Short mmCIF file of C-alpha atoms and ligand atoms in Angstrom, two decimals:
data_model
loop_
_atom_site.label_atom_id
_atom_site.label_comp_id
_atom_site.label_asym_id
_atom_site.label_seq_id
_atom_site.Cartn_x
_atom_site.Cartn_y
_atom_site.Cartn_z
CA MET A 186 160.95 131.99 20.63
CA ASN A 187 157.62 132.05 22.48
CA LEU A 188 156.42 135.48 23.49
CA PRO A 189 153.79 136.19 26.18
CA ASN A 190 150.36 137.13 24.97
CA LEU A 191 147.92 138.81 27.31
CA ASN A 192 144.78 137.79 25.38
CA GLU A 193 145.81 134.17 25.50
CA ALA A 194 146.64 134.46 29.23
CA ARG A 195 143.16 135.80 29.92
CA LYS A 196 141.44 132.78 28.38
CA ARG A 197 139.71 130.14 30.44
CA THR A 198 138.36 127.06 28.69
CA ASN A 199 137.07 123.67 29.76
CA LYS A 200 140.25 122.05 28.55
CA GLU A 201 141.18 119.19 30.87
CA ILE A 202 144.14 119.85 33.14
CA LEU A 203 146.83 117.23 32.60
CA ILE A 204 149.00 115.89 35.39
CA LYS A 205 152.41 115.39 33.86
CA THR A 206 154.81 113.10 35.69
CA ASN A 207 157.71 112.93 33.16
CA GLU A 208 157.74 116.44 31.77
CA TYR A 209 160.97 117.45 33.43
CA ILE A 210 163.97 115.72 31.87
CA VAL A 211 167.62 116.65 31.87
CA LYS A 212 169.18 115.16 28.76
CA GLU A 213 172.43 113.27 29.31
CA ASN A 214 174.50 115.89 27.47
CA LEU A 215 173.15 118.67 29.70
CA LYS A 216 173.89 117.07 33.07
CA GLU A 217 177.37 118.62 33.18
CA LEU A 218 176.58 121.86 31.37
CA GLY A 219 177.10 123.82 34.57
CA LEU A 220 180.24 122.03 35.73
CA GLY A 221 182.59 124.54 37.41
CA LYS A 222 179.96 127.30 37.09
CA LYS A 223 178.03 129.13 39.80
CA TYR A 224 174.48 130.45 39.83
CA TYR A 225 172.87 133.25 41.77
CA ILE A 226 169.10 133.70 42.08
CA LYS A 227 167.38 136.80 43.37
CA THR A 228 163.76 136.24 44.28
CA TYR A 229 161.05 138.90 44.49
CA GLY A 230 157.48 138.61 45.68
CA CYS A 231 155.39 135.97 47.38
CA GLN A 232 156.07 132.49 48.82
CA MET A 233 155.00 130.92 45.54
CA ASN A 234 158.00 132.62 43.90
CA VAL A 235 160.27 131.62 46.77
CA HIS A 236 159.21 128.01 46.23
CA ASP A 237 159.65 128.33 42.43
CA SER A 238 163.22 129.46 43.14
CA GLU A 239 163.71 126.32 45.24
CA ASN A 240 162.70 124.34 42.12
CA ILE A 241 164.96 126.33 39.83
CA LYS A 242 167.90 125.79 42.21
CA ALA A 243 167.39 122.02 42.12
CA ILE A 244 167.14 122.03 38.31
CA LEU A 245 170.38 123.98 38.01
CA GLU A 246 172.10 121.59 40.41
CA ASP A 247 170.89 118.67 38.27
CA MET A 248 172.96 120.37 35.55
CA SER A 249 176.01 120.61 37.89
CA PHE A 250 175.78 124.34 38.60
CA GLU A 251 176.71 125.36 42.17
CA GLU A 252 174.91 128.01 44.19
CA THR A 253 176.58 131.26 45.24
CA THR A 254 175.09 134.00 47.37
CA ASP A 255 177.49 136.62 45.92
CA PHE A 256 176.13 137.79 42.56
CA GLU A 257 179.50 139.17 41.47
CA ASP A 258 180.92 135.67 41.74
CA ALA A 259 178.20 134.08 39.57
CA ASP A 260 178.37 132.75 36.02
CA LEU A 261 174.59 132.61 35.80
CA ILE A 262 172.30 135.24 37.32
CA LEU A 263 168.53 134.77 37.44
CA LEU A 264 165.93 137.27 38.62
CA ASN A 265 162.73 135.52 39.67
CA THR A 266 160.34 138.45 39.48
CA CYS A 267 157.00 139.67 40.84
CA ALA A 268 154.40 141.66 38.86
CA ILE A 269 151.91 142.52 41.59
CA ARG A 270 152.75 146.25 41.88
CA GLU A 271 154.80 148.83 39.97
CA ASN A 272 157.47 149.07 42.69
CA ALA A 273 158.26 145.35 42.23
CA HIS A 274 158.92 146.16 38.54
CA ASN A 275 161.13 149.09 39.39
CA LYS A 276 163.24 147.00 41.77
CA VAL A 277 163.86 144.40 39.08
CA PHE A 278 164.90 146.96 36.44
CA GLY A 279 167.11 148.58 39.07
CA PHE A 280 168.87 145.27 39.75
CA LEU A 281 169.17 144.57 36.00
CA GLY A 282 171.28 147.72 35.80
CA ARG A 283 173.76 146.16 38.24
CA VAL A 284 173.82 142.91 36.24
CA LYS A 285 174.51 144.85 33.04
CA HIS A 286 177.41 146.58 34.75
CA LEU A 287 178.81 143.25 35.89
CA LYS A 288 178.49 141.79 32.39
CA GLU A 289 180.64 144.58 31.04
CA SER A 290 183.62 143.26 32.99
CA LYS A 291 182.52 139.58 32.84
CA PRO A 292 180.92 139.09 29.41
CA HIS A 293 180.61 135.33 29.85
CA VAL A 294 177.97 135.80 32.61
CA ILE A 295 174.54 134.51 31.57
CA SER A 296 171.64 136.64 32.78
CA GLY A 297 168.00 135.74 32.91
CA VAL A 298 164.55 137.02 33.93
CA CYS A 299 161.85 134.60 34.97
CA GLY A 300 158.69 134.64 37.15
CA CYS A 301 155.58 136.79 36.86
CA MET A 302 157.12 139.79 35.02
CA ALA A 303 158.30 137.42 32.32
CA GLN A 304 154.64 136.63 31.66
CA GLU A 305 153.90 140.26 30.90
CA GLU A 306 153.85 141.34 27.26
CA ASN A 307 154.97 144.91 27.98
CA VAL A 308 157.88 143.83 30.17
CA VAL A 309 159.18 141.32 27.64
CA ASN A 310 158.90 143.92 24.88
CA GLU A 311 160.87 146.34 26.98
CA ILE A 312 163.60 143.77 27.63
CA ARG A 313 163.72 142.77 23.97
CA THR A 314 164.18 146.35 22.83
CA LYS A 315 166.05 148.11 25.63
CA HIS A 316 167.93 145.30 27.37
CA LYS A 317 169.05 143.09 24.49
CA TRP A 318 171.97 141.86 26.56
CA VAL A 319 169.63 139.81 28.81
CA ASP A 320 170.26 136.25 27.67
CA ILE A 321 167.16 134.34 28.71
CA ILE A 322 163.54 135.06 29.60
CA PHE A 323 161.30 132.20 30.70
CA GLY A 324 157.79 132.16 32.16
CA THR A 325 156.09 130.56 35.15
CA HIS A 326 154.82 127.75 32.90
CA ASN A 327 158.27 127.02 31.49
CA ILE A 328 160.42 126.33 34.58
CA HIS A 329 160.68 122.57 33.88
CA ASN A 330 162.27 123.35 30.50
CA LEU A 331 165.07 125.43 31.92
CA PRO A 332 167.83 122.93 30.97
CA ASN A 333 166.93 123.16 27.28
CA ILE A 334 166.42 126.94 27.41
CA LEU A 335 169.86 127.38 28.93
CA PHE A 336 171.48 125.06 26.45
CA ASP A 337 169.91 126.88 23.49
CA SER A 338 171.02 130.19 24.86
CA MET A 339 174.58 129.02 25.45
CA THR A 340 174.91 127.46 21.99
CA ARG A 341 172.99 130.01 19.90
CA LYS A 342 174.17 133.16 21.63
CA GLU A 343 171.01 135.12 20.96
CA GLN A 344 168.26 136.23 23.37
CA GLU A 345 166.24 133.10 24.23
CA ILE A 346 162.63 133.79 25.17
CA GLU A 347 160.30 130.98 26.21
CA VAL A 348 157.04 132.19 27.78
CA PHE A 349 153.89 130.23 27.35
CA SER A 350 150.61 132.12 27.90
CA ILE A 351 148.53 129.08 28.56
CA GLU A 352 146.02 127.96 31.18
CA GLY A 353 148.62 125.48 32.40
CA ASP A 354 149.01 121.85 33.43
CA VAL A 355 150.30 120.37 36.65
CA ILE A 356 153.90 119.10 36.40
CA GLU A 357 154.69 116.69 39.21
CA ASN A 358 158.31 115.74 38.71
CA ILE A 359 160.18 119.03 39.17
CA PRO A 360 162.93 118.61 41.78
CA VAL A 361 163.30 120.96 44.80
CA LYS A 362 166.18 122.23 46.86
CA ARG A 363 164.57 123.58 50.00
CA ASP A 364 166.01 126.64 51.74
CA SER A 365 165.10 125.30 55.21
CA LYS A 366 165.52 121.91 56.87
CA TYR A 367 162.61 122.59 59.24
CA LYS A 368 159.83 124.32 57.34
CA ALA A 369 158.73 123.59 53.82
CA TRP A 370 156.54 125.19 51.21
CA VAL A 371 154.14 122.80 49.57
CA ASN A 372 152.11 123.88 46.55
CA ILE A 373 148.56 122.61 46.70
CA MET A 374 147.28 124.50 43.69
CA TYR A 375 148.46 126.81 40.96
CA GLY A 376 146.82 129.80 39.23
CA CYS A 377 143.70 131.68 40.03
CA ASP A 378 140.30 132.14 38.36
CA LYS A 379 138.94 134.88 40.60
CA PHE A 380 140.02 137.75 38.36
CA CYS A 381 139.76 140.47 40.98
CA THR A 382 139.82 143.54 38.77
CA TYR A 383 143.10 144.98 40.10
CA CYS A 384 145.10 141.76 40.06
CA ILE A 385 147.62 140.49 37.48
CA VAL A 386 147.96 137.00 38.99
CA PRO A 387 145.27 135.22 36.93
CA TYR A 388 147.21 136.34 33.81
CA THR A 389 150.69 135.46 35.02
CA ARG A 390 149.88 132.15 36.75
CA GLY A 391 147.10 130.71 34.59
CA LYS A 392 143.97 128.77 35.40
CA GLN A 393 143.26 127.32 38.83
CA ARG A 394 144.78 123.84 38.92
CA SER A 395 144.70 121.81 42.14
CA ARG A 396 147.27 119.12 42.72
CA THR A 397 145.67 115.80 43.59
CA PRO A 398 145.47 114.93 47.33
CA GLU A 399 147.72 111.91 46.83
CA TYR A 400 150.67 113.93 45.51
CA ILE A 401 150.32 116.51 48.26
CA ILE A 402 149.99 114.00 51.10
CA ASN A 403 152.91 111.94 49.83
CA GLU A 404 155.05 115.03 49.68
CA VAL A 405 154.16 115.92 53.30
CA LYS A 406 154.79 112.33 54.45
CA GLU A 407 158.22 112.48 52.89
CA LEU A 408 158.91 115.78 54.64
CA VAL A 409 157.90 114.23 58.00
CA LYS A 410 160.40 111.41 57.34
CA GLN A 411 163.10 113.96 56.61
CA GLY A 412 162.46 115.66 59.98
CA TYR A 413 160.53 118.74 58.78
CA LYS A 414 158.44 120.40 61.52
CA GLU A 415 156.23 122.71 59.48
CA VAL A 416 154.54 122.79 56.10
CA SER A 417 152.87 125.81 54.53
CA LEU A 418 150.27 124.82 51.97
CA LEU A 419 150.49 127.34 49.14
CA GLY A 420 148.02 128.59 46.61
CA GLN A 421 146.70 131.95 45.41
CA ASN A 422 143.36 131.05 46.79
CA VAL A 423 143.65 127.90 48.90
CA ASN A 424 140.03 127.81 50.03
CA ALA A 425 139.01 126.98 46.48
CA TYR A 426 141.25 123.91 46.60
CA GLY A 427 139.73 120.87 44.90
CA LYS A 428 136.91 122.70 43.14
CA ASP A 429 138.56 122.03 39.79
CA LEU A 430 139.11 118.34 40.50
CA ASN A 431 136.25 116.04 39.69
CA ILE A 432 136.18 114.56 43.17
CA ASP A 433 134.19 115.44 46.25
CA TYR A 434 137.22 116.65 48.18
CA LYS A 435 137.75 120.19 49.44
CA MET A 436 140.20 122.20 51.55
CA GLY A 437 138.73 120.91 54.84
CA ASP A 438 139.38 117.35 53.67
CA LEU A 439 142.90 118.14 52.63
CA LEU A 440 143.69 119.87 55.94
CA ARG A 441 142.53 116.80 57.83
CA ASP A 442 144.56 114.39 55.69
CA VAL A 443 147.63 116.57 55.96
CA ALA A 444 147.10 116.78 59.73
CA LYS A 445 146.97 112.97 59.92
CA THR A 446 150.53 112.71 58.51
CA GLY A 447 151.68 113.85 61.94
CA ILE A 448 153.63 116.93 60.73
CA GLU A 449 153.85 119.20 63.77
CA ARG A 450 152.71 122.44 62.19
CA ILE A 451 150.47 123.16 59.24
CA ARG A 452 149.87 126.61 57.78
CA PHE A 453 147.97 127.54 54.62
CA MET A 454 147.91 130.68 52.53
CA THR A 455 146.29 132.67 50.96
CA SER A 456 142.60 132.52 51.79
CA HIS A 457 139.84 134.32 49.91
CA PRO A 458 136.82 135.09 52.14
CA TRP A 459 134.51 133.87 49.34
CA ASP A 460 135.38 130.19 49.61
CA PHE A 461 136.04 129.92 53.34
CA ASP A 462 133.55 127.26 54.41
CA ASP A 463 132.52 125.93 57.81
CA ASP A 464 134.20 122.59 57.19
CA MET A 465 137.56 124.33 56.98
CA ILE A 466 136.93 126.05 60.27
CA ASN A 467 135.98 122.70 61.80
CA ALA A 468 139.13 121.07 60.53
CA ILE A 469 141.29 123.81 62.04
CA LYS A 470 139.42 123.35 65.33
CA GLU A 471 139.76 119.58 65.31
CA TYR A 472 143.50 119.28 64.81
CA ASP A 473 146.11 120.81 67.11
CA ASN A 474 148.72 120.69 64.37
CA ILE A 475 146.73 123.02 62.11
CA MET A 476 147.96 126.42 63.26
CA PRO A 477 145.47 129.03 64.56
CA TYR A 478 146.50 131.58 62.01
CA VAL A 479 144.48 132.89 59.08
CA HIS A 480 145.53 135.45 56.47
CA LEU A 481 142.19 136.82 55.27
CA PRO A 482 142.59 139.62 52.72
CA LEU A 483 139.95 142.35 53.10
CA GLN A 484 141.19 144.65 50.28
CA SER A 485 138.51 147.26 51.08
CA GLY A 486 135.82 147.85 53.66
CA SER A 487 133.54 149.65 51.23
CA ASP A 488 130.80 147.58 49.56
CA ARG A 489 130.93 149.86 46.53
CA ILE A 490 134.69 149.38 46.08
CA LEU A 491 134.50 145.65 46.85
CA LYS A 492 132.02 145.35 44.01
CA LEU A 493 134.28 147.29 41.65
CA MET A 494 137.14 145.06 42.70
CA GLY A 495 135.05 141.96 41.91
CA ARG A 496 135.59 140.50 45.39
CA ARG A 497 132.15 138.89 45.68
CA TYR A 498 131.53 139.66 49.38
CA THR A 499 130.24 142.60 51.34
CA LYS A 500 131.68 144.28 54.41
CA GLU A 501 128.95 142.59 56.47
CA LYS A 502 129.70 139.10 55.11
CA TYR A 503 133.41 139.63 55.72
CA ILE A 504 132.86 140.65 59.36
CA GLU A 505 130.52 137.73 59.86
CA LEU A 506 133.18 135.29 58.65
CA TYR A 507 135.83 137.09 60.74
CA ASN A 508 133.73 136.70 63.89
CA LYS A 509 133.04 133.07 63.14
CA LEU A 510 136.78 132.40 62.93
CA LYS A 511 137.40 134.29 66.17
CA THR A 512 134.69 132.51 68.13
CA ASN A 513 135.40 129.02 66.80
CA ILE A 514 139.18 128.85 66.77
CA PRO A 515 140.64 129.52 70.21
CA ASN A 516 143.51 132.02 70.19
CA VAL A 517 143.35 132.50 66.42
CA SER A 518 145.38 135.34 64.93
CA ILE A 519 144.10 136.97 61.78
CA THR A 520 146.03 139.17 59.38
CA THR A 521 144.91 140.88 56.19
CA ASP A 522 145.80 142.75 52.98
CA ILE A 523 144.28 146.13 52.24
CA ILE A 524 144.51 148.32 49.13
CA VAL A 525 143.92 152.06 49.43
CA GLY A 526 143.27 154.42 46.56
CA PHE A 527 141.44 152.04 44.27
CA PRO A 528 140.11 154.11 41.31
CA GLY A 529 137.40 156.44 42.49
CA GLU A 530 137.76 155.57 46.21
CA THR A 531 136.08 158.39 48.13
CA GLU A 532 136.75 159.56 51.68
CA GLU A 533 133.58 157.74 52.69
CA ASP A 534 134.77 154.49 51.10
CA PHE A 535 138.09 154.85 52.87
CA ASN A 536 136.33 155.46 56.21
CA ASP A 537 134.44 152.20 55.65
CA THR A 538 137.83 150.47 55.44
CA LEU A 539 138.92 152.11 58.68
CA ASP A 540 135.66 150.93 60.26
CA VAL A 541 136.31 147.31 59.35
CA VAL A 542 139.87 147.57 60.66
CA SER A 543 138.49 148.89 63.93
CA ALA A 544 135.90 146.13 64.08
CA CYS A 545 138.41 143.39 63.36
CA LYS A 546 141.44 144.67 65.24
CA TYR A 547 143.79 142.65 63.08
CA ASP A 548 146.94 141.06 64.40
CA SER A 549 148.66 142.74 61.47
CA ALA A 550 147.99 143.95 57.94
CA PHE A 551 149.85 144.43 54.70
CA THR A 552 148.72 147.67 53.21
CA PHE A 553 149.26 148.92 49.66
CA ILE A 554 148.44 151.83 47.39
CA PHE A 555 146.59 150.65 44.31
CA SER A 556 148.95 150.11 41.43
CA PRO A 557 147.43 149.86 37.93
CA ARG A 558 148.51 146.68 36.17
CA GLU A 559 148.38 146.73 32.39
CA GLY A 560 145.67 144.46 30.99
CA THR A 561 143.57 144.35 34.17
CA PRO A 562 140.09 145.99 34.20
CA ALA A 563 140.92 148.34 37.07
CA ALA A 564 143.81 149.85 35.12
CA LYS A 565 141.26 151.33 32.75
CA MET A 566 138.91 152.69 35.45
CA GLU A 567 138.77 156.43 35.93
CA ASP A 568 140.94 157.41 38.87
CA ASN A 569 140.47 160.90 40.23
CA VAL A 570 142.20 160.47 43.58
CA SER A 571 145.60 162.17 43.77
CA LEU A 572 148.72 160.25 44.81
CA GLU A 573 149.11 162.67 47.72
CA GLU A 574 145.64 161.78 48.96
CA LYS A 575 146.38 158.07 48.58
CA GLU A 576 149.59 158.43 50.56
CA GLN A 577 147.74 160.25 53.34
CA ARG A 578 145.15 157.45 53.46
CA LEU A 579 147.89 154.84 53.60
CA TYR A 580 149.55 156.70 56.47
CA LYS A 581 146.29 156.97 58.41
CA LEU A 582 145.45 153.33 57.80
CA ASN A 583 148.92 152.19 58.91
CA GLU A 584 148.62 154.15 62.15
CA LEU A 585 145.41 152.33 62.98
CA VAL A 586 146.76 148.94 61.91
CA ASN A 587 149.88 149.44 64.05
CA GLU A 588 147.84 150.34 67.07
CA TYR A 589 145.86 147.10 66.88
CA ALA A 590 148.99 145.04 66.03
CA ASN A 591 150.53 146.42 69.20
CA GLN A 592 147.39 145.61 71.22
CA ALA A 593 147.33 142.06 69.81
CA ASN A 594 150.94 141.56 70.84
CA GLN A 595 150.20 142.73 74.39
CA ARG A 596 148.19 139.53 74.88
CA TYR A 597 151.45 137.60 74.87
CA LEU A 598 153.32 139.53 77.54
CA ASN A 599 154.56 137.20 80.36
CA LYS A 600 152.85 134.23 78.70
CA ILE A 601 154.58 131.05 77.65
CA THR A 602 154.08 130.14 74.02
CA PRO A 603 155.57 127.47 71.69
CA VAL A 604 158.00 128.77 69.09
CA LEU A 605 159.68 126.95 66.20
CA ILE A 606 163.23 128.26 66.31
CA GLU A 607 164.31 128.80 62.70
CA GLY A 608 167.78 130.26 62.87
CA VAL A 609 170.10 133.05 63.93
CA GLY A 610 168.99 136.64 63.26
CA GLU A 611 171.07 139.63 62.23
CA LYS A 612 171.88 140.60 65.76
CA GLY A 613 173.10 137.13 66.68
CA ASN A 614 169.89 136.20 68.52
CA LEU A 615 167.71 133.20 67.71
CA PHE A 616 164.38 133.83 65.99
CA GLY A 617 161.29 131.82 65.27
CA TYR A 618 157.52 132.01 65.00
CA THR A 619 154.68 131.23 67.39
CA ASP A 620 151.77 129.00 66.28
CA THR A 621 149.96 132.28 65.60
CA MET A 622 152.77 133.46 63.29
CA LYS A 623 154.28 136.06 65.61
CA LEU A 624 157.99 136.66 65.11
CA VAL A 625 159.87 136.06 68.34
CA ASN A 626 163.50 136.99 69.06
CA VAL A 627 165.08 134.83 71.69
CA ASP A 628 168.49 134.67 73.39
CA GLY A 629 169.81 131.15 73.35
CA ASP A 630 172.03 128.43 72.07
CA SER A 631 172.02 127.33 68.44
CA LYS A 632 171.17 123.78 69.60
CA TYR A 633 167.54 124.95 69.69
CA ILE A 634 167.43 125.65 65.93
CA GLY A 635 164.83 123.43 64.28
CA LYS A 636 163.07 122.70 67.57
CA ILE A 637 159.72 123.80 68.89
CA VAL A 638 160.41 125.21 72.38
CA ASN A 639 158.40 126.98 75.02
CA VAL A 640 159.30 130.66 75.21
CA GLU A 641 158.29 133.15 77.88
CA ILE A 642 157.51 136.51 76.27
CA THR A 643 159.36 139.25 78.10
CA ASP A 644 158.87 142.29 75.84
CA ILE A 645 156.55 143.52 73.09
CA LYS A 646 157.36 145.41 69.92
CA THR A 647 154.83 146.33 67.21
CA TRP A 648 156.14 143.72 64.74
CA SER A 649 157.81 141.20 67.01
CA LEU A 650 158.12 139.79 70.51
CA ASP A 651 161.17 139.16 72.71
CA GLY A 652 161.38 136.11 74.90
CA ILE A 653 163.46 133.60 76.83
CA ILE A 654 163.49 129.84 76.41
CA LYS A 655 161.80 127.99 79.33
CA GLU A 656 162.87 124.41 78.74
CA ASP A 657 165.62 122.24 77.42
N1 5AD B 731 147.78 147.22 43.49
C1 5AD B 731 148.01 147.22 44.81
N2 5AD B 731 147.96 146.09 45.57
C2 5AD B 731 147.70 144.93 44.91
N3 5AD B 731 147.56 143.69 45.39
C3 5AD B 731 147.28 142.86 44.36
N4 5AD B 731 147.20 143.58 43.21
C4 5AD B 731 147.46 144.87 43.55
C5 5AD B 731 147.48 146.08 42.80
N5 5AD B 731 147.27 146.11 41.53
C6 5AD B 731 147.69 143.33 46.80
C7 5AD B 731 146.42 142.67 47.35
C8 5AD B 731 146.82 141.25 47.45
C9 5AD B 731 148.28 141.36 47.82
C10 5AD B 731 149.09 140.14 47.57
O1 5AD B 731 148.75 142.41 46.96
O2 5AD B 731 146.13 143.25 48.57
O3 5AD B 731 146.11 140.56 48.48
FE1 SF4 B 732 144.53 138.13 42.67
FE2 SF4 B 732 142.01 137.96 43.58
FE3 SF4 B 732 143.24 135.76 42.63
FE4 SF4 B 732 144.03 136.83 45.00
S1 SF4 B 732 141.98 135.93 44.53
S2 SF4 B 732 145.38 136.13 43.28
S3 SF4 B 732 143.73 139.02 44.59
S4 SF4 B 732 142.71 137.59 41.45
#
């Protein structure tokens, strides 16, 4: 048993990061462990988790398990969890209740919790004491060892917990079963060393570790060969890419090299304003296949709160960068993340946030009420703002954000714009995204799925566009 330890997770040393190319092994006797058995994975949270689930699926299939999308039909149920806010926690414990119920009628079902919540000491303690029936818990640094964890759990019949609280290495040989045939997630780095005071990620995901350019570029070249149209380069803080490698190679260089593979669309997320350098902007400008879309979290528009958050930029510096992006990258769309109700946020601080939103007129924004995360500095800060007040601020902020999102969408009306058609939506229509990451609903034939087609925008909604296909 390896339990998570917050103090260990907080540590950052100069220990060299190892690139491990044979760490993932499925022993011969485990290759058929899942024969005749089905697995179901429920994924919470960000794209990083979505991609981890793609790895977990491939590992389980290496052990002969088969996927099912009906959890009642599964022999193995895994919850890949998110720790970013309290409501993510609540959802997971809510779903665990359903799994417990299922296990009452199907006791052979194996249940497991993995992902960021599994890295949290308090969560694991809660599961150990109150949910003893959960069979396995494994952390974000332990995914490659899933075959052995499962085997131990199945043979020993006791709760199996394997969570390392380490800075982390880079494991290069984990297989992947991608959800899409057209767009792919590609990790370019793991972890985060920014330690924004509200954020749990540096504790759950470890030290910043960039993958080497060679591994990334080879992965993208392989995707091009397989017919993929789009890659999203993933990291908690992609602008800091390469800073931990002892080579003179940064995010701008990586963007150019990925662009040269010929993949039709490149996206990257998430950016931190602190590390966004001019060379990155130039790279986006130089290559048509780097999409004009930047997610640039603001978090707060108040210098006082930004300082308490440990964000290392001011409102002025943020707006300067924002304007530089807008003037240098034609047609760029910019979205953001904003937290309201950070401990001690005054009406004046909140108004500063509204001011920045009005100055930037974002294409869209994800807005959140501050949620204290155990072990982070902000969780201990005095917070005298009532929840009611925070909810009112969120409401007011959302109204403003929606107004600008709507305005931004108006730009597209009656224009023709390229859309990568991804699939069939709930109402039977096709859907896809523009280069600027606008969701578009289109009437049309399924033959267009997986293709980039020109679409004329015929109607505008706040969160999506409607259109018709203009070519064959
Ligand atoms: N409370 C509320 N929102 C948070 N985020 C991160 N941590 C917290 C927290 N403790 C938000 C930030 C981040 C996004 C992914 O989630 O805005 O950019
Ligand atoms: Fe969290 Fe800040 Fe790192 Fe983003 S940059 S993952 S908000 S600590």
